[in-house]
Amino acid sequence: MRKQILTLTVESNTDAGDGMSVLTLSGPDCPAMLPGQFVEVEVPGAGVLLRRPISVFDSDTGRLSLLVRAAGRATDVLAHIQPGTALSVVGPLGRGFAMDGRRPLLVGGGVGLAPLYLLARRYSAQGVRPRLIAGFRTAPSQLLKDLYARYAEVTVCTDDGSEGIRGNVCAAPALQHIDADMVQVCGPLPMMKAVAGAARTAAVPCQVSLENKMACGLGACLCCVENTTTGNRCVCTDGPVFNINELTW
Amino acid sequence: MVNLTVDLGGLRLKNPVLTASGTFGYGHEYADFMDLSALGGIIVKGTTAEPRQGNPYPRMAETPSGMLNAVGLQNKGVEHFATEIYPTLHGLGTEVIVNVSGSSVAAYCAAAERLADLGKIHAIELNISCPNVRQGGMAFGTDCTAAAEVVGAVRRVWPRHLMVKLSPNVTDIVAIARAAEDAGADSLSLINTLLGMAVDVERRRPALSTVTGGLSGPAVRPVAVRMVWQVAKAVKVPVVGLGGICSVRDALEFIMAGAMAVQIGTANFVNPRIAADIASGLADYCRRESLTSLDEIRGVV
Ligand SMILES: Cc1cc2nc3c(=O)[nH]c(=O)nc-3n(C[C@H](O)[C@H](O)[C@H](O)COP(=O)(O)OP(=O)(O)OC[C@H]3O[C@@H](n4cnc5c(N)ncnc54)[C@H](O)[C@@H]3O)c2cc1C
Ligand SMILES: Cc1cc2nc3c(=O)[nH]c(=O)nc-3n(C[C@H](O)[C@H](O)[C@H](O)COP(=O)(O)O)c2cc1C
Ligand code: FES
């Protein structure tokens, strides 16, 4: 898919709880992007130089949604951006998730849930309703639960036990006895490693989406490399999604 | 009619805008965003005689108006370049210049010698900011004798245009520039990155795996403009200016300070079309100012 510099308009910014916001952007040139791909967003007024990589949360021709957690200078500005603002977005970037699971188990933690929404939606369109284990620090907003419940069977885990299973995603029964032909994960690194370990033990193929720090997002600068079984590879072009057997963990 | 062509000591460029090594891959990475033939030239990734894995992650940290990098010359080696990359570079419609690095004089020469077989590579850019392993890791580019030695040795094995890229991590940039010129450089490019460091205070650790790294971006521009101005006055060979160029205005700063051409680096990450935009913007500027060529303003300060 051709990479483009798109100028998109913020249509809405909805609070999704726990410091997260759902941004909906639109622009006539915006192509439909794939689950697990990302865009590089230029953030005006944040006093930062480089664009920020953000996953595709939802996408159709002419429309792109992002799930953003305020985690620093640029994401603080993005999470509070006003409708009507124009944003420069480079994308679509990277290689996303495989879509060949027939009984996929999706696992997401916090803002790492972002790419799993479009993944679940695309699976549904193929007639597959995936299961999703969603980990949060504290009870998630109704908005997020409703969004994900449209396309997946959702199990919620919270660190503080305020909703669903107390503890991290590994406490979910579906991860203790994996009954799936594909596990697809995005979230904090320790969580992804734990889930990858469980999938490996159960001998089920597993894909993870990495969030290495990036400068260009285009495969030009070699800043984002991950050490793999075939040497250093760029997360921005060879990933961000990798099969765990390609990684050294 | 505006004439943007420049003669860089025998190397003719259609316009003075080049892309800086390590920031533009092999050009293909940016082909979706621009017609690469709009550029004066592309300076490809640092190439070494042997393959290099580069440094461990993390390799990048953003800093005020700039970034630190510690990529560490990751590349698949000159032989891979010659057999796999070179054939894909034909027909780009722009000059392709290879940035050459090494940790010994012999390694620089081995890479340059192999590149000499590749007839469509009309120029190399010798990156003398690399540590000289024999001399305890001190960069070739920070010592006049070492700089002259490596430039002279490569001069004997490389038959075409030899651009030498200077390190700003020196007290007297003019002395190094003169040493490189005397040893046979056809042009000088400057600056490479400034040695810097950042600490991740949350984690109480250096931000980069290598602790220190190279600073680039708008933060270094005033240092770069000053050095280009000093060197352009002191040498006869053409000077290519770079360091933090993000706009036509920034490019003009370097040209007015005496640069024959400019390179665009970190700005490619922010706006992947910027190099082509600056090339066309320079033509617009000439039209607006009723200049027939940039010679009329070059070195005016
Ligand atoms: C492929 C990819 C997809 C991503 N998708 C999303 C998404 O959908 N939603 C979302 O909110 N965030 C996402 N991120 C993370 C997001 O890019 C970072 O949180 C953001 O770059 C931080 O910028 P900042 O200016 O807000 O923080 P800064 O002020 O630059 O830094 C604040 C803190 O965040 C840390 N940080 C900086 N960059 C990253 C990074 N890339 N990964 C993890 N920590 C980082 C810094 O070390 C620092 O501790 C993604 C990252 C990648 C690489
Ligand atoms: C990620 C990155 C990789 C680089 N790699 C090289 C390299 O391989 N060889 C080299 O001579 N310079 C390299 N440089 C330095 C740039 O070519 C340039 O000299 C420097 O970044 C200053 O220009 P800028 O501020 O416009 O980026 C690199 C810079 C960056 C940011
Ligand atoms: S971020 Fe530049 S190569 Fe991946």
XYZ file of C-alpha atoms and ligand atoms in Angstrom:
638
model
C 0.000 0.000 0.000
C 1.344 3.411 -0.959
C 2.491 5.537 1.990
C 1.084 9.045 1.997
C 1.283 12.318 3.885
C -2.369 12.927 4.720
C -3.964 16.039 6.142
C -6.889 14.833 8.235
C -9.433 16.760 10.276
C -10.309 15.796 13.840
C -14.042 15.036 13.752
C -14.427 14.017 17.376
C -12.465 13.357 20.536
C -14.238 11.112 23.034
C -12.992 10.334 26.539
C -12.486 6.572 26.815
C -11.515 6.546 30.494
C -8.220 5.786 32.243
C -6.425 8.655 30.452
C -7.443 7.390 27.008
C -9.307 9.104 24.192
C -10.777 7.913 20.918
C -10.000 10.352 18.089
C -11.892 10.145 14.831
C -10.175 11.775 11.867
C -11.421 12.211 8.337
C -10.097 13.227 4.952
C -11.092 12.325 1.406
C -7.654 10.828 0.565
C -7.488 8.620 3.650
C -7.164 5.000 2.473
C -8.526 2.008 4.401
C -5.695 0.619 6.550
C -5.056 -2.895 7.875
C -5.306 -4.152 11.489
C -1.918 -3.741 13.214
C -0.669 -1.026 10.868
C 0.176 2.383 12.323
C 0.513 6.021 11.335
C 3.058 8.711 12.258
C 1.247 11.774 13.601
C 2.689 15.277 13.681
C 1.512 16.839 16.931
C 1.077 20.608 16.746
C 1.804 22.749 19.783
C 3.465 19.990 21.840
C 6.957 21.409 21.457
C 8.258 18.143 19.993
C 10.187 17.656 16.758
C 9.427 14.103 15.659
C 6.116 12.557 14.692
C 4.614 9.971 17.050
C 3.706 6.413 16.019
C 0.066 5.557 16.823
C -1.778 2.347 15.893
C -4.757 2.229 13.604
C -7.722 1.713 15.952
C -10.378 1.738 13.247
C -10.248 2.540 9.562
C -12.404 2.852 6.469
C -11.844 4.763 3.263
C -11.973 8.454 4.211
C -11.842 7.821 7.968
C -9.266 6.861 10.603
C -9.722 6.403 14.366
C -6.981 6.331 17.007
C -6.983 5.321 20.665
C -4.505 7.535 22.498
C -3.237 7.414 26.073
C -1.737 10.610 27.492
C 1.776 9.356 28.332
C 3.992 12.374 27.643
C 4.266 15.682 25.836
C 2.834 14.736 22.443
C 0.234 12.212 23.561
C -1.008 14.690 26.223
C -1.760 17.174 23.443
C -3.301 14.506 21.189
C -5.539 13.168 23.943
C -7.033 16.644 24.388
C -7.108 17.781 20.765
C -10.137 19.821 19.677
C -12.512 18.785 16.875
C -11.786 20.819 13.757
C -8.001 20.661 14.194
C -6.028 19.566 11.116
C -3.437 16.839 11.703
C -0.662 15.704 9.382
C -0.536 11.915 9.378
C 1.900 9.668 7.479
C 0.580 6.220 6.682
C -0.359 3.489 6.358
C 2.865 2.101 7.841
C 4.140 -1.323 8.825
C 2.919 -4.864 8.499
C -0.122 -5.808 10.550
C -1.656 -8.963 11.988
C -2.300 -12.133 10.016
C -6.011 -12.756 9.468
C -5.889 -16.536 9.193
C -6.934 -17.577 12.715
C -10.150 -19.600 12.730
C -10.371 -19.586 16.545
C -8.250 -16.547 17.402
C -7.605 -15.378 20.948
C -6.804 -11.665 21.177
C -5.049 -10.253 24.243
C -4.632 -6.524 24.884
C -3.426 -4.397 27.770
C -4.429 -0.739 28.210
C -3.745 1.366 25.141
C -2.302 -1.804 23.560
C -5.918 -2.739 22.874
C -5.900 -0.167 20.066
C -4.946 -2.379 17.093
C -7.168 -5.242 18.306
C -10.392 -3.339 17.597
C -9.935 -3.302 13.828
C -8.566 -6.851 14.009
C -11.739 -8.050 15.748
C -13.876 -6.110 13.293
C -12.117 -7.639 10.286
C -12.389 -11.151 11.780
C -16.139 -10.568 12.275
C -16.458 -9.588 8.641
C -14.973 -13.011 7.818
C -17.576 -14.675 10.021
C -15.178 -15.294 12.930
C -16.065 -13.818 16.323
C -12.786 -13.734 18.293
C -12.384 -13.890 22.055
C -10.629 -10.892 23.589
C -8.949 -10.678 26.986
C -8.691 -7.004 27.843
C -6.454 -5.880 30.702
C -6.853 -2.516 32.428
C -5.442 -0.827 35.511
C -8.966 -0.080 36.716
C -12.548 -0.581 35.455
C -12.746 0.532 31.801
C -15.312 2.959 30.446
C -18.635 1.718 29.135
C -17.662 3.216 25.786
C -14.646 0.937 25.361
C -16.517 -2.147 26.577
C -19.386 -1.475 24.167
C -17.032 -0.897 21.243
C -15.139 -4.141 21.727
C -18.272 -6.169 22.558
C -19.578 -5.425 19.054
C -16.988 -7.682 17.452
C -15.540 -9.889 20.220
C -16.393 -11.978 23.293
C -14.717 -9.790 25.893
C -13.226 -10.865 29.239
C -12.102 -7.921 31.376
C -9.209 -8.113 33.856
C -8.307 -5.212 36.144
C -5.203 -4.759 38.268
C -7.265 -3.342 41.153
C -10.116 -5.868 40.844
C -12.694 -3.109 40.302
C -14.178 -5.117 37.431
C -13.929 -8.632 36.007
C -10.997 -10.811 36.945
C -8.558 -9.318 39.476
C -4.996 -9.316 38.170
C -3.322 -9.129 34.794
C -4.472 -10.877 31.634
C -2.551 -14.048 32.515
C -5.048 -14.598 35.347
C -7.792 -15.194 32.751
C -8.733 -18.890 32.415
C -8.582 -18.575 28.619
C -4.843 -17.977 28.937
C -4.258 -20.713 31.466
C -5.712 -23.326 29.096
C -5.318 -21.878 25.638
C -7.916 -23.275 23.260
C -7.158 -21.320 20.079
C -5.286 -21.682 16.802
C -3.759 -18.190 17.003
C -2.951 -15.787 19.848
C -2.543 -12.089 18.900
C -1.241 -9.666 21.499
C -0.523 -5.977 22.038
C 0.308 -4.284 25.327
C 3.153 -3.560 27.717
C 6.322 -5.594 27.051
C 6.194 -7.730 30.253
C 2.588 -8.645 29.463
C 3.406 -9.590 25.864
C 6.318 -11.736 27.024
C 4.126 -13.531 29.570
C 1.410 -14.226 26.992
C 4.010 -15.333 24.447
C 5.356 -17.768 27.048
C 1.871 -19.199 27.637
C 1.262 -19.566 23.890
C 4.620 -21.258 23.417
C 3.858 -23.737 26.222
C 0.512 -24.508 24.589
C 2.236 -24.776 21.171
C -0.147 -22.215 19.656
C 1.168 -19.689 17.088
C 1.421 -16.202 18.570
C 1.864 -12.726 17.112
C 2.877 -9.661 19.127
C 2.879 -5.980 18.175
C 6.039 -4.167 19.330
C 6.309 -0.471 20.252
C 10.013 0.290 19.825
C 10.956 3.972 19.735
C 10.915 5.298 16.207
C 12.281 8.325 14.407
C 11.216 7.904 10.747
C 8.695 5.036 10.676
C 9.854 4.366 7.100
C 12.793 1.952 7.436
C 15.315 4.711 6.757
C 16.914 5.579 10.110
C 17.380 2.106 11.682
C 16.561 3.474 15.148
C 13.670 1.074 15.892
C 15.463 -2.248 15.462
C 14.539 -5.410 17.333
C 17.079 -8.192 17.699
C 15.515 -11.173 15.880
C 16.589 -14.684 14.928
C 17.825 -13.167 11.651
C 19.621 -10.175 13.194
C 18.445 -6.601 13.735
C 15.205 -5.835 11.910
C 13.174 -2.635 11.694
C 9.980 -2.741 13.729
C 8.520 0.031 11.562
C 8.730 -1.880 8.269
C 9.253 -5.584 9.106
C 6.791 -5.176 12.018
C 5.333 -3.857 14.232
C 3.711 -7.318 14.300
C 6.073 -10.291 14.596
C 5.552 -14.001 15.106
C 7.137 -14.837 18.448
C 9.367 -17.478 16.854
C 11.084 -14.642 14.920
C 12.036 -12.937 18.192
C 14.810 -13.792 20.608
C 12.477 -13.855 23.626
C 15.272 31.530 -16.193
C 16.587 30.215 -12.894
C 19.594 27.923 -13.062
C 19.952 25.828 -9.920
C 22.701 23.508 -11.210
C 25.872 23.447 -9.203
C 29.376 22.312 -10.052
C 30.770 20.653 -6.964
C 34.385 20.487 -8.087
C 33.630 18.518 -11.257
C 30.526 16.779 -9.884
C 27.506 18.378 -11.540
C 24.242 18.377 -9.598
C 20.902 19.476 -11.086
C 20.215 21.426 -7.905
C 22.016 21.970 -4.590
C 19.761 19.753 -2.448
C 21.149 16.388 -1.312
C 19.800 14.043 1.353
C 22.088 13.261 4.298
C 23.531 9.817 4.936
C 21.654 7.655 7.415
C 18.466 9.693 7.167
C 17.242 8.693 3.704
C 18.016 4.975 3.493
C 18.750 4.108 -0.152
C 16.126 6.530 -1.439
C 13.456 3.878 -2.110
C 12.099 4.427 1.399
C 10.929 7.887 0.267
C 9.836 7.084 -3.290
C 6.131 7.106 -2.318
C 6.419 10.727 -1.219
C 8.335 12.380 -4.042
C 9.877 11.977 -7.454
C 13.459 11.263 -6.381
C 14.711 12.831 -9.607
C 13.695 16.204 -8.116
C 16.736 15.953 -5.830
C 20.278 17.075 -6.579
C 21.431 13.772 -5.131
C 20.973 11.075 -2.532
C 23.724 10.190 -0.087
C 23.040 6.629 0.961
C 23.577 4.929 4.321
C 27.030 4.618 5.834
C 28.738 1.692 4.104
C 31.632 -0.274 5.541
C 33.957 -2.936 4.107
C 32.399 -5.650 6.305
C 28.767 -6.037 7.459
C 27.917 -4.378 10.790
C 24.999 -5.135 13.143
C 25.142 -1.660 14.704
C 24.499 -0.876 18.360
C 21.867 -2.431 20.654
C 18.435 -0.847 21.149
C 17.608 1.854 22.339
C 19.256 3.861 19.593
C 17.219 7.045 19.640
C 16.079 9.736 22.053
C 14.324 12.971 21.233
C 15.899 16.072 22.797
C 14.904 19.763 22.622
C 14.638 20.633 18.896
C 16.660 17.591 17.972
C 17.420 13.937 18.506
C 20.272 11.739 19.633
C 21.087 8.604 17.677
C 23.381 5.667 18.236
C 22.644 3.548 15.174
C 26.290 2.552 14.914
C 26.614 2.194 11.142
C 24.369 -0.844 10.782
C 24.784 -1.974 7.163
C 25.274 -5.173 5.206
C 28.723 -4.237 3.911
C 30.068 -2.926 0.612
C 29.793 -6.254 -1.228
C 26.064 -6.441 -0.456
C 25.741 -2.836 -1.604
C 27.512 -3.596 -4.878
C 25.556 -6.729 -5.737
C 22.116 -6.100 -4.208
C 21.562 -2.362 -3.823
C 23.551 -0.770 -6.634
C 21.548 -2.457 -9.436
C 18.321 -1.014 -7.955
C 19.643 2.550 -7.985
C 19.819 2.944 -11.769
C 17.215 5.155 -13.304
C 16.475 7.161 -10.157
C 17.428 10.211 -12.212
C 19.632 11.687 -9.529
C 23.238 11.381 -8.343
C 23.774 8.563 -5.862
C 26.672 9.220 -3.500
C 27.906 6.508 -1.135
C 28.871 7.434 2.412
C 31.948 5.387 3.380
C 32.963 4.550 6.946
C 35.586 2.391 8.584
C 37.574 1.823 11.730
C 41.005 1.630 10.067
C 42.656 3.198 7.018
C 42.716 -0.217 5.373
C 38.973 -0.685 5.947
C 38.132 2.709 4.406
C 40.312 1.870 1.401
C 38.804 -1.595 0.962
C 35.297 -0.108 0.785
C 36.364 2.701 -1.571
C 38.207 0.276 -3.857
C 35.146 -1.935 -4.234
C 32.982 1.108 -4.985
C 35.454 2.210 -7.669
C 34.206 -0.752 -9.766
C 30.698 0.750 -9.806
C 30.798 3.204 -12.706
C 27.536 4.996 -11.931
C 28.737 6.022 -8.484
C 30.384 9.309 -9.363
C 31.190 10.372 -5.817
C 31.747 9.021 -2.347
C 31.415 10.905 0.925
C 34.095 9.858 3.375
C 32.740 9.894 6.925
C 35.839 10.569 9.025
C 33.893 10.813 12.286
C 34.380 7.103 12.976
C 36.609 5.987 15.810
C 40.114 4.996 14.775
C 40.524 1.649 16.480
C 44.321 1.689 16.183
C 44.559 5.090 17.853
C 42.447 4.163 20.874
C 39.064 5.025 19.418
C 39.736 8.697 18.738
C 37.863 9.774 15.621
C 39.925 10.210 12.428
C 38.145 13.509 11.992
C 39.348 15.050 15.254
C 43.075 14.957 14.474
C 44.723 16.643 11.468
C 47.372 13.946 10.974
C 44.875 11.069 11.157
C 42.428 12.924 8.888
C 45.138 13.583 6.303
C 46.263 9.977 6.449
C 42.833 8.463 5.769
C 41.868 11.044 3.116
C 45.239 10.623 1.352
C 44.997 6.826 1.381
C 41.453 6.805 -0.027
C 42.474 9.441 -2.606
C 44.957 6.927 -4.047
C 42.342 4.183 -4.550
C 39.224 6.228 -5.393
C 39.367 7.766 -8.900
C 36.272 10.011 -8.911
C 34.803 12.819 -6.759
C 35.887 12.594 -3.119
C 33.712 14.465 -0.622
C 35.016 14.415 2.941
C 32.508 14.798 5.777
C 33.845 16.625 8.807
C 33.048 16.073 12.464
C 32.042 19.134 14.513
C 33.532 17.620 17.679
C 36.774 19.587 17.372
C 38.172 22.859 18.665
C 39.452 24.036 15.279
C 37.291 22.912 12.344
C 39.353 25.026 9.908
C 42.550 23.110 10.666
C 40.855 19.756 9.938
C 39.239 21.192 6.793
C 42.615 22.350 5.472
C 44.185 18.976 6.281
C 41.445 17.180 4.303
C 41.747 19.617 1.387
C 45.520 19.242 1.240
C 45.196 15.449 1.342
C 43.058 15.483 -1.814
C 39.401 16.128 -0.939
C 37.366 17.483 -3.889
C 34.697 18.907 -1.583
C 33.969 19.056 2.142
C 30.615 18.382 3.814
C 29.814 19.494 7.342
C 28.583 18.900 9.942
C 28.191 15.354 11.155
C 26.393 14.913 14.488
C 27.550 16.602 17.696
C 28.433 14.252 20.535
C 25.666 14.408 23.127
C 23.938 12.521 25.927
C 20.552 12.314 27.642
C 19.460 10.610 30.840
C 16.099 8.860 31.334
C 15.428 10.274 34.772
C 12.437 7.974 35.446
C 14.548 4.876 34.912
C 17.807 6.436 36.189
C 19.557 5.199 33.058
C 21.153 6.712 29.956
C 18.565 7.175 27.206
C 20.799 5.382 24.673
C 22.348 1.915 24.922
C 25.746 3.459 24.137
C 25.314 6.225 26.781
C 26.506 8.955 24.364
C 25.246 9.511 20.825
C 25.056 11.934 17.915
C 22.890 15.049 18.169
C 21.129 16.275 15.014
C 18.188 18.451 14.033
C 17.443 22.181 14.392
C 19.292 22.282 17.734
C 22.659 21.978 15.936
C 21.953 24.442 13.128
C 23.680 27.542 14.551
C 26.813 25.491 15.230
C 26.703 24.110 11.692
C 26.160 27.501 10.045
C 29.103 28.940 11.986
C 31.395 26.087 10.952
C 30.362 26.242 7.295
C 31.029 29.995 7.290
C 34.486 29.506 8.835
C 35.460 26.660 6.505
C 34.065 28.211 3.310
C 36.286 31.251 3.864
C 39.372 29.128 4.504
C 39.378 26.513 1.723
C 39.228 26.562 -2.093
C 37.165 23.392 -2.579
C 33.359 23.630 -2.471
C 31.641 23.206 0.878
C 28.385 21.293 1.393
C 26.453 22.502 4.446
C 24.142 20.519 6.682
C 22.830 20.406 10.210
C 19.212 21.003 11.145
C 17.946 22.227 7.777
C 14.118 22.062 7.805
C 13.078 24.757 5.317
C 14.110 26.859 2.320
C 15.033 29.619 4.739
C 17.372 27.282 6.628
C 19.008 26.126 3.382
C 19.546 29.759 2.372
C 21.319 30.410 5.685
C 23.961 27.857 4.711
C 24.229 29.114 1.133
C 24.647 32.710 2.316
C 27.315 31.438 4.733
C 29.171 30.057 1.697
C 27.827 26.551 1.021
C 27.733 25.384 -2.612
C 25.124 22.742 -1.775
C 23.177 21.522 1.254
C 22.039 18.213 2.731
C 18.739 17.488 4.455
C 18.895 15.003 7.354
C 16.653 14.717 10.407
C 13.972 16.874 8.725
C 13.216 13.920 6.390
C 11.763 12.115 9.421
C 9.374 14.971 10.182
C 8.253 15.623 6.610
C 9.222 12.855 4.195
C 8.735 15.191 1.220
C 10.816 18.065 2.607
C 13.950 17.584 0.480
C 12.011 17.879 -2.792
C 10.030 20.815 -1.377
C 13.252 22.642 -0.497
C 14.647 22.037 -3.995
C 11.568 23.556 -5.637
C 11.401 26.250 -2.958
C 14.919 27.410 -3.806
C 13.832 27.945 -7.423
C 10.791 29.908 -6.227
C 13.040 32.019 -4.031
C 15.317 32.869 -6.962
C 12.328 33.884 -9.069
C 10.927 36.014 -6.287
C 14.267 37.722 -5.687
C 14.978 38.013 -9.438
C 18.147 35.935 -9.174
C 19.358 33.917 -12.165
C 21.323 31.621 -9.860
C 22.187 31.143 -6.211
C 25.735 32.328 -7.021
C 24.419 35.872 -6.535
C 23.839 35.264 -2.832
C 26.363 32.530 -2.078
C 28.778 33.594 0.644
C 27.299 37.082 0.962
C 27.794 37.113 4.713
C 3.968 0.983 16.415
C 3.515 1.790 17.610
C 2.168 1.938 17.848
C 1.724 2.689 18.942
N 0.385 2.830 19.129
C -0.075 3.636 20.106
C -1.479 3.865 20.252
O -2.295 3.341 19.499
N -1.881 4.701 21.225
C -0.988 5.325 22.068
O -1.415 6.094 22.931
N 0.346 5.102 21.977
C 0.831 4.282 20.998
N 2.192 4.086 20.875
C 3.103 4.693 21.854
C 3.308 6.154 21.543
O 3.943 6.294 20.288
C 4.185 6.810 22.624
O 3.491 6.775 23.832
C 4.497 8.232 22.261
O 5.446 8.255 21.215
C 5.059 8.992 23.429
O 5.238 10.333 23.008
P 5.064 11.545 24.030
O 5.601 12.776 23.398
O 3.677 11.592 24.506
O 5.975 11.083 25.225
P 7.438 11.607 25.561
O 7.285 12.893 26.294
O 8.282 11.559 24.341
O 7.873 10.456 26.543
C 7.090 10.154 27.683
C 7.391 8.761 28.124
O 6.945 7.829 27.132
C 8.012 6.961 26.760
N 7.906 6.646 25.335
C 8.254 7.444 24.299
N 8.067 6.819 23.140
C 7.591 5.587 23.431
C 7.229 4.448 22.682
N 7.309 4.428 21.354
N 6.796 3.358 23.315
C 6.701 3.340 24.661
N 7.047 4.381 25.441
C 7.485 5.482 24.846
C 9.270 7.742 27.052
O 10.381 6.895 27.287
C 8.887 8.516 28.289
O 9.076 7.733 29.444
C 2.667 3.317 19.812
C 4.035 3.167 19.555
C 4.462 2.420 18.478
C 5.917 2.289 18.210
C 19.659 8.247 12.433
C 20.870 8.918 11.832
C 21.832 8.127 11.181
C 22.978 8.726 10.627
N 23.900 7.949 9.970
C 24.991 8.528 9.388
C 25.951 7.754 8.653
O 25.810 6.545 8.491
N 27.029 8.393 8.127
C 27.210 9.744 8.267
O 28.194 10.273 7.763
N 26.309 10.502 8.939
C 25.219 9.932 9.505
N 24.306 10.714 10.184
C 24.533 12.159 10.301
C 23.716 12.932 9.270
O 24.059 12.552 7.946
C 23.940 14.451 9.441
O 25.312 14.739 9.296
C 23.494 14.957 10.801
O 22.321 14.300 11.214
C 23.255 16.473 10.828
O 22.262 16.870 9.911
P 20.698 17.062 10.317
O 20.681 17.906 11.549
O 20.076 17.707 9.128
O 20.176 15.683 10.576
C 23.158 10.129 10.740
C 22.179 10.902 11.385
C 21.039 10.324 11.920
C 20.018 11.193 12.603
S 11.855 4.187 12.778
Fe 13.346 4.657 11.299
S 13.825 2.673 10.594
Fe 12.169 2.286 11.905
